[in-house]
Amino acid sequence: MTSSSPRPPSSQGPIVRWIDERLPIFTFMEHELNDYPTPKNLNYWWNFGSLAGIVLVIMIATGIFLAMNYTAHVDMAFGSVERIMRDVNYGWLIRYVHMNGASMFFLVVYIHMFRGLYYGSYKGPRELLWWLGLIVLILMMATAFMGYVLPWGQMSFWGATVITNLFSAIPLVGDPIVTWLWGGFAVDNPTLQRFFSLHYLLPFVIVGVVVLHLVALHTHGSNNPLGIDRKSEKDSIPFHPYYTIKDMFGLGVFLIFFMGFVFFAPNFFGEPDNYIPANPLQTPAEIVPEWYLLPFYAILRSVPDIAIPGTSIVFMEAKLAGVIAMFGALLVPAALPWLDFSKVRSAQFRPIYKQLFWIFLADCILLGWVGAQKPEGMTLFLGRAATAYYFAHLLILMPLVAKFEKTRPLPESISDPVLKNEGGE
Amino acid sequence: MIKLKHITLSLILSAALIGGAFASGAPKPTAQKWSFDGIFGKFDRAALQRGFQVYKEVCSSCHSMDYLSYRNLSALGYSEKEIKAIAATTEVIDGPNDEGEMYTRKGRPYDRFKAPFPNANAARAANNGAFPPDLSVITKARLHGPDYLYALMTSYKETPPKGVKLAEGMFYNSAFGGGQIAMVPPLGEEAVEYTDGTKATTKQMAKDVTVFMSWAAEPEMEERKRLGIKVLLFLLVLTGLLYALKRKIWADLH
């Protein structure tokens, strides 16, 4: 919604014009998809936003067809999934796309977020854009978690038990809340049915938040690798055809990667245990969530009892502290635009922050690795250290580096020829 | 900072590798060569039929395969007539009829594989308290499924190693997590007499039944890989064209 005034698509025929005068959808599309001025220097890391949108559509499309053949009942869910795999025409394909699509969605979104971190895309005037993205991530996690429960395998059941039990850590009302979530006194049929209902609902909520994310994006336009505002017409190019073709090329590369898993390693991201039907009487040797939740799972399990040193007086039980830390890990990034008050957005001109960025990324990956291990000995220590660093990075290092870092001089403008070779492309 | 970037990227790689190899207590089985490995992998039809014979004559006395129907056997190369004959060897409870009575009839191709026990309690009662798991998706339900299954079939030891004390009614199997398994060694030499004349050694039967179980768990595998190659070739060409187009469109900007 930048300067140029909306122009009706004059090249169109009378029917389009008739509609457009009454409901300006064509003007809107022309303005937001065609002309939409975009920085000319976006690199390939900017492809991941549109990829995430496309994966969302793929997930909803495949999910609708799966829901037509799935039965949300503890005695039939596992069998109905096997029926999809064996008897529904191309059911195996639809399910494997949906299953691997979940991993792809998180992969793409995590890359999208770390791109935002590197280039300072969360900074003003894009704070709400960042918030909406975080809300999408939290909704995605809830959706993915409930989706993982639906096949009613061992990991489905025990994952659901562990995660819903987290709420019992809430003082006083914890246990009633868990009973309320379950719809009974254990994870059982009512739990499965409500998870199915919510798993179908939440993706459409995600679509809604994504629309707001796009409105916020189009208000100020994309950030760019230099992190400086566009100054003249010369700095922008129309979205179409430049970025439509670039996004389509990126989509092609991504689909090769995605379909490689779907057709040749469809269970790569899954746990073998989830092909064992749920058994409430037999706990699996290890209960692990899907890879994309592992860093948060590591934080949850790393936090010890909070006690007064040297005494046995416990302020807060490890379970509650862990739950707070885990949700904190998701919520603290919302304060990032203010914790990092450096005026310079892009890490290209922030020598110290650039190093901290890579350390933070390594820390998140370390947390992911720890999340897949038993929390004991060295692993537990690593998990605690990595958890502490996660929060220290956001809450302590970001304000410090914003205050003391000597940033490099920013270029005059995006099209400033002096810095042409330092741009993102 | 280049260094940091490289350290981070190698961390990603190692996390992916280590994270994938999550141990379930069982030792990692030796990797075998399977005809269905790789992107062009196919099931050997003769091995499938022999494997089915092993399942029918040995495994099926304790293990169900609830998600398979006799009609699915056409994928093994059996004719419609042969499938009808195989199904007809079983007795199925059907009904109720017009008088409201349940009755038994001969199995038909659309029937599911007949389970050896009417319910889990009956299965436990007949097996010293242990539950023989359903085998429909067994190779997907175990880490390194086919290799594990083969190792399990071939790793029984008459006498356990020193220091291992077997519980009552248990057998020693070095491929099984913990070493003690309730399953009686199923595939003694010549446990079946192959109709195609192949010598039924323990290893041969273990191999054949693993091929059969792998097919049962992933009956779509051949079609999936065949389609996958087409899809990837299409995407490679399409992506190449899109890249050329991208370069052309962007040419006036650079």
Short mmCIF file of C-alpha atoms in Angstrom, two decimals, chain A residues 61-379:
data_model
loop_
_atom_site.label_atom_id
_atom_site.label_comp_id
_atom_site.label_asym_id
_atom_site.label_seq_id
_atom_site.Cartn_x
_atom_site.Cartn_y
_atom_site.Cartn_z
CA ALA A 61 -5.50 -29.62 0.65
CA THR A 62 -4.06 -33.02 1.60
CA GLY A 63 -5.57 -32.78 5.08
CA ILE A 64 -9.09 -32.33 3.72
CA PHE A 65 -8.77 -35.54 1.70
CA LEU A 66 -7.29 -37.43 4.63
CA ALA A 67 -10.16 -36.29 6.86
CA MET A 68 -12.63 -37.81 4.38
CA ASN A 69 -11.16 -41.24 5.10
CA TYR A 70 -9.99 -40.96 8.68
CA THR A 71 -11.97 -42.19 11.70
CA ALA A 72 -11.39 -40.40 15.01
CA HIS A 73 -12.02 -43.29 17.36
CA VAL A 74 -9.50 -45.06 19.58
CA ASP A 75 -10.47 -48.47 18.19
CA MET A 76 -10.46 -47.43 14.56
CA ALA A 77 -8.02 -44.53 14.07
CA PHE A 78 -4.91 -46.67 13.51
CA GLY A 79 -6.80 -49.00 11.19
CA SER A 80 -8.35 -46.14 9.24
CA VAL A 81 -4.89 -44.73 8.58
CA GLU A 82 -3.76 -48.15 7.33
CA ARG A 83 -6.84 -48.24 5.14
CA ILE A 84 -5.84 -44.86 3.68
CA MET A 85 -2.38 -46.30 3.01
CA ARG A 86 -3.67 -49.48 1.36
CA ASP A 87 -7.15 -49.06 -0.08
CA VAL A 88 -7.77 -45.37 -0.80
CA ASN A 89 -6.64 -44.40 -4.29
CA TYR A 90 -3.28 -42.68 -3.88
CA GLY A 91 -4.02 -42.52 -0.15
CA TRP A 92 -0.39 -43.37 0.57
CA LEU A 93 0.70 -40.40 -1.51
CA ILE A 94 -1.71 -37.99 0.16
CA ARG A 95 -0.70 -39.17 3.62
CA TYR A 96 3.03 -39.12 2.95
CA VAL A 97 2.77 -35.60 1.50
CA HIS A 98 0.87 -34.50 4.61
CA MET A 99 3.27 -36.25 7.01
CA ASN A 100 6.43 -34.95 5.40
CA GLY A 101 4.72 -31.64 4.70
CA ALA A 102 4.60 -30.98 8.44
CA SER A 103 8.39 -31.31 8.66
CA MET A 104 8.83 -29.20 5.53
CA PHE A 105 6.53 -26.51 6.94
CA PHE A 106 8.62 -26.16 10.10
CA LEU A 107 11.90 -26.34 8.20
CA VAL A 108 10.80 -23.55 5.86
CA VAL A 109 9.35 -21.44 8.67
CA TYR A 110 12.46 -21.82 10.85
CA ILE A 111 14.67 -20.72 7.95
CA HIS A 112 12.26 -17.82 7.33
CA MET A 113 12.56 -16.79 11.00
CA PHE A 114 16.34 -17.04 11.17
CA ARG A 115 16.49 -14.95 7.99
CA GLY A 116 14.44 -12.36 9.86
CA LEU A 117 16.84 -12.56 12.79
CA TYR A 118 19.93 -12.16 10.60
CA TYR A 119 18.68 -9.19 8.63
CA GLY A 120 16.83 -7.53 11.51
CA SER A 121 13.45 -7.84 9.82
CA TYR A 122 11.71 -7.76 13.22
CA LYS A 123 12.72 -4.15 13.84
CA GLY A 124 10.49 -1.12 13.42
CA PRO A 125 8.25 -0.62 11.58
CA ARG A 126 7.78 -4.40 11.31
CA GLU A 127 7.29 -5.33 14.99
CA LEU A 128 3.70 -6.48 14.50
CA LEU A 129 4.68 -8.40 11.39
CA TRP A 130 7.15 -10.30 13.61
CA TRP A 131 4.49 -10.86 16.28
CA LEU A 132 2.03 -12.25 13.78
CA GLY A 133 4.74 -14.62 12.58
CA LEU A 134 5.35 -15.82 16.14
CA ILE A 135 1.62 -16.40 16.59
CA VAL A 136 1.63 -18.48 13.41
CA LEU A 137 4.52 -20.54 14.79
CA ILE A 138 2.71 -21.22 18.07
CA LEU A 139 -0.48 -22.18 16.20
CA MET A 140 1.58 -24.44 13.94
CA MET A 141 3.04 -26.21 16.95
CA ALA A 142 -0.38 -26.81 18.46
CA THR A 143 -1.72 -28.04 15.12
CA ALA A 144 1.24 -30.31 14.44
CA PHE A 145 1.13 -31.77 17.93
CA MET A 146 -2.57 -32.62 17.63
CA GLY A 147 -2.08 -33.97 14.12
CA TYR A 148 0.62 -36.31 15.38
CA VAL A 149 -1.87 -37.76 17.87
CA LEU A 150 -4.42 -38.70 15.21
CA PRO A 151 -2.87 -41.94 13.84
CA TRP A 152 -3.14 -43.23 17.43
CA GLY A 153 0.21 -45.00 17.45
CA GLN A 154 2.37 -45.42 20.54
CA MET A 155 4.12 -42.07 20.11
CA SER A 156 0.76 -40.38 19.41
CA PHE A 157 -0.70 -41.61 22.67
CA TRP A 158 2.34 -41.08 24.87
CA GLY A 159 3.23 -37.76 23.29
CA ALA A 160 -0.31 -36.59 24.00
CA THR A 161 -0.04 -37.86 27.57
CA VAL A 162 3.27 -36.10 28.25
CA ILE A 163 2.32 -32.79 26.66
CA THR A 164 -1.17 -32.50 28.15
CA ASN A 165 0.28 -33.43 31.55
CA LEU A 166 2.41 -30.28 31.37
CA PHE A 167 -0.67 -28.30 32.30
CA SER A 168 -0.90 -30.17 35.60
CA ALA A 169 2.12 -28.10 36.66
CA ILE A 170 -0.10 -25.04 37.01
CA PRO A 171 -0.59 -24.47 40.77
CA LEU A 172 -4.04 -25.26 42.28
CA VAL A 173 -6.04 -25.60 39.06
CA GLY A 174 -3.52 -27.77 37.17
CA ASP A 175 -5.22 -31.12 37.61
CA PRO A 176 -8.77 -29.94 36.86
CA ILE A 177 -7.42 -28.24 33.72
CA VAL A 178 -5.82 -31.47 32.52
CA THR A 179 -9.05 -33.41 33.13
CA TRP A 180 -10.88 -30.71 31.20
CA LEU A 181 -8.40 -30.94 28.31
CA TRP A 182 -8.68 -34.72 28.18
CA GLY A 183 -12.44 -34.83 28.49
CA GLY A 184 -11.93 -37.60 31.05
CA PHE A 185 -9.37 -38.97 33.46
CA ALA A 186 -6.83 -40.10 30.87
CA VAL A 187 -5.98 -39.50 27.22
CA ASP A 188 -8.82 -41.41 25.61
CA ASN A 189 -11.52 -41.27 22.97
CA PRO A 190 -12.83 -37.78 23.89
CA THR A 191 -9.25 -36.47 23.69
CA LEU A 192 -8.77 -37.97 20.24
CA GLN A 193 -12.04 -36.58 18.95
CA ARG A 194 -11.42 -33.03 20.17
CA PHE A 195 -7.87 -33.12 18.84
CA PHE A 196 -9.23 -34.09 15.43
CA SER A 197 -11.75 -31.27 15.54
CA LEU A 198 -9.11 -28.72 16.56
CA HIS A 199 -6.56 -30.09 14.11
CA TYR A 200 -9.07 -29.32 11.36
CA LEU A 201 -9.94 -25.90 12.78
CA LEU A 202 -6.54 -24.40 13.60
CA PRO A 203 -5.09 -24.41 10.06
CA PHE A 204 -7.84 -22.00 9.05
CA VAL A 205 -6.97 -19.79 12.00
CA ILE A 206 -3.39 -19.92 10.72
CA VAL A 207 -4.64 -18.80 7.29
CA GLY A 208 -6.33 -15.84 8.99
CA VAL A 209 -3.18 -14.82 10.84
CA VAL A 210 -1.14 -15.30 7.66
CA VAL A 211 -3.48 -12.87 5.88
CA LEU A 212 -2.81 -10.32 8.63
CA HIS A 213 0.92 -11.11 8.33
CA LEU A 214 0.68 -10.23 4.63
CA VAL A 215 -1.29 -7.05 5.27
CA ALA A 216 1.37 -5.97 7.74
CA LEU A 217 4.08 -6.93 5.26
CA HIS A 218 2.54 -4.98 2.40
CA THR A 219 2.15 -1.89 4.55
CA HIS A 220 5.88 -1.22 4.60
CA GLY A 221 7.10 -3.80 2.12
CA SER A 222 9.88 -6.32 2.55
CA ASN A 223 13.03 -5.66 4.48
CA ASN A 224 16.16 -6.44 2.43
CA PRO A 225 19.70 -7.78 2.90
CA LEU A 226 21.09 -4.28 3.47
CA GLY A 227 18.41 -3.57 6.05
CA ILE A 228 18.02 0.04 4.87
CA ASP A 229 14.78 1.67 3.75
CA ARG A 230 14.12 2.19 0.08
CA LYS A 231 14.79 5.80 -0.86
CA SER A 232 13.79 6.14 -4.50
CA GLU A 233 11.93 4.36 -7.28
CA LYS A 234 15.28 2.99 -8.41
CA ASP A 235 15.50 0.79 -5.31
CA SER A 236 12.31 -1.12 -6.12
CA ILE A 237 11.14 -3.48 -8.79
CA PRO A 238 7.59 -4.71 -9.36
CA PHE A 239 6.81 -8.03 -7.70
CA HIS A 240 5.68 -9.45 -11.01
CA PRO A 241 7.47 -10.74 -13.01
CA TYR A 242 10.71 -10.47 -11.04
CA TYR A 243 9.78 -12.13 -7.79
CA THR A 244 7.02 -14.35 -9.14
CA ILE A 245 9.57 -16.11 -11.34
CA LYS A 246 12.19 -16.16 -8.61
CA ASP A 247 9.68 -17.65 -6.15
CA MET A 248 8.60 -20.23 -8.72
CA PHE A 249 12.18 -21.29 -9.35
CA GLY A 250 12.67 -21.57 -5.58
CA LEU A 251 9.49 -23.61 -5.36
CA GLY A 252 10.86 -26.01 -7.96
CA VAL A 253 14.05 -26.58 -5.97
CA PHE A 254 12.05 -26.99 -2.77
CA LEU A 255 9.63 -29.49 -4.34
CA ILE A 256 12.54 -31.65 -5.52
CA PHE A 257 13.76 -31.80 -1.92
CA PHE A 258 10.25 -32.35 -0.50
CA MET A 259 9.22 -35.00 -3.03
CA GLY A 260 12.55 -36.78 -2.58
CA PHE A 261 11.44 -37.56 0.97
CA VAL A 262 7.82 -38.31 0.03
CA PHE A 263 8.72 -40.90 -2.60
CA PHE A 264 12.02 -42.33 -1.40
CA ALA A 265 12.24 -41.89 2.38
CA PRO A 266 8.68 -41.19 3.51
CA ASN A 267 9.27 -42.25 7.11
CA PHE A 268 12.61 -40.49 7.54
CA PHE A 269 11.24 -37.90 9.96
CA GLY A 270 8.94 -40.31 11.80
CA GLU A 271 9.42 -42.61 14.77
CA PRO A 272 9.03 -46.36 14.12
CA ASP A 273 7.09 -46.59 17.39
CA ASN A 274 4.18 -44.73 15.82
CA TYR A 275 3.49 -47.75 13.61
CA ILE A 276 2.69 -49.67 16.81
CA PRO A 277 -0.96 -49.15 17.80
CA ALA A 278 -1.42 -47.06 20.96
CA ASN A 279 -1.25 -49.11 24.14
CA PRO A 280 -2.06 -47.24 27.38
CA LEU A 281 -0.53 -50.08 29.41
CA GLN A 282 2.90 -50.04 27.78
CA THR A 283 5.14 -46.96 27.88
CA PRO A 284 7.69 -46.79 25.04
CA ALA A 285 11.37 -46.82 26.05
CA GLU A 286 11.72 -43.19 25.01
CA ILE A 287 9.00 -40.62 24.37
CA VAL A 288 10.27 -38.08 21.87
CA PRO A 289 8.33 -35.43 19.97
CA GLU A 290 8.87 -34.73 16.29
CA TRP A 291 12.18 -33.06 15.45
CA TYR A 292 10.72 -29.58 15.11
CA LEU A 293 9.64 -29.50 18.76
CA LEU A 294 12.89 -30.93 20.15
CA PRO A 295 14.59 -27.62 21.12
CA PHE A 296 11.57 -26.65 23.21
CA TYR A 297 11.34 -30.15 24.66
CA ALA A 298 15.01 -29.84 25.69
CA ILE A 299 14.30 -26.54 27.46
CA LEU A 300 11.33 -28.11 29.23
CA ARG A 301 13.43 -30.97 30.57
CA SER A 302 16.53 -28.93 31.40
CA VAL A 303 15.12 -26.79 34.18
CA PRO A 304 15.74 -28.09 37.73
CA ASP A 305 13.81 -27.32 40.92
CA ILE A 306 14.18 -23.66 41.77
CA ALA A 307 15.34 -23.64 45.39
CA ILE A 308 17.06 -21.32 47.86
CA PRO A 309 20.74 -22.31 47.62
CA GLY A 310 21.98 -24.34 50.53
CA THR A 311 18.50 -25.18 51.78
CA SER A 312 15.85 -27.65 50.75
CA ILE A 313 13.21 -24.94 50.36
CA VAL A 314 11.85 -25.30 46.84
CA PHE A 315 10.25 -22.20 45.37
CA MET A 316 9.10 -23.86 42.28
CA GLU A 317 9.02 -27.48 41.20
CA ALA A 318 11.13 -28.38 38.16
CA LYS A 319 7.99 -29.27 36.19
CA LEU A 320 6.36 -25.86 36.54
CA ALA A 321 9.67 -24.08 36.03
CA GLY A 322 10.27 -26.14 32.89
CA VAL A 323 6.84 -25.34 31.50
CA ILE A 324 7.37 -21.63 32.16
CA ALA A 325 10.79 -21.78 30.50
CA MET A 326 9.37 -23.58 27.48
CA PHE A 327 6.56 -21.11 26.91
CA GLY A 328 8.99 -18.31 27.75
CA ALA A 329 11.26 -19.52 24.96
CA LEU A 330 8.37 -18.96 22.56
CA LEU A 331 7.24 -15.63 24.02
CA VAL A 332 10.52 -13.81 24.77
CA PRO A 333 11.29 -13.37 21.04
CA ALA A 334 8.20 -11.13 20.90
CA ALA A 335 10.18 -8.55 22.89
CA LEU A 336 13.12 -8.74 20.49
CA PRO A 337 12.31 -5.51 18.61
CA TRP A 338 12.85 -3.66 21.89
CA LEU A 339 15.58 -5.81 23.41
CA ASP A 340 17.61 -5.21 20.27
CA PHE A 341 17.28 -1.45 19.91
CA SER A 342 20.21 -1.05 17.53
CA LYS A 343 19.18 1.23 14.67
CA VAL A 344 21.02 -0.96 12.17
CA ARG A 345 18.96 -3.87 10.94
CA SER A 346 21.17 -6.10 8.84
CA ALA A 347 23.87 -8.27 10.45
CA GLN A 348 26.03 -7.37 7.46
CA PHE A 349 26.83 -4.08 9.19
CA ARG A 350 26.87 -5.49 12.73
CA PRO A 351 30.17 -7.38 13.21
CA ILE A 352 29.45 -8.53 16.79
CA TYR A 353 25.80 -9.37 16.27
CA LYS A 354 26.72 -11.38 13.20
CA GLN A 355 28.84 -13.70 15.36
CA LEU A 356 26.17 -13.90 18.03
CA PHE A 357 23.62 -14.84 15.38
CA TRP A 358 25.61 -17.93 14.36
CA ILE A 359 26.22 -18.88 17.98
CA PHE A 360 22.48 -18.55 18.69
CA LEU A 361 21.65 -20.74 15.69
CA ALA A 362 24.19 -23.32 16.89
CA ASP A 363 22.66 -23.11 20.37
CA CYS A 364 19.17 -23.84 18.99
CA ILE A 365 20.50 -26.83 17.06
CA LEU A 366 22.33 -28.08 20.14
CA LEU A 367 19.04 -27.82 22.03
CA GLY A 368 17.39 -29.86 19.30
CA TRP A 369 20.03 -32.56 19.64
CA VAL A 370 19.72 -32.57 23.44
CA GLY A 371 15.95 -32.87 23.13
CA ALA A 372 16.37 -36.25 21.41
CA GLN A 373 18.64 -37.67 24.15
CA LYS A 374 17.96 -38.97 27.63
CA PRO A 375 18.30 -36.03 30.06
CA GLU A 376 21.17 -37.35 32.16
CA GLY A 377 24.86 -36.74 32.77
CA MET A 378 26.65 -34.69 30.13
CA THR A 379 23.51 -34.25 28.04
#
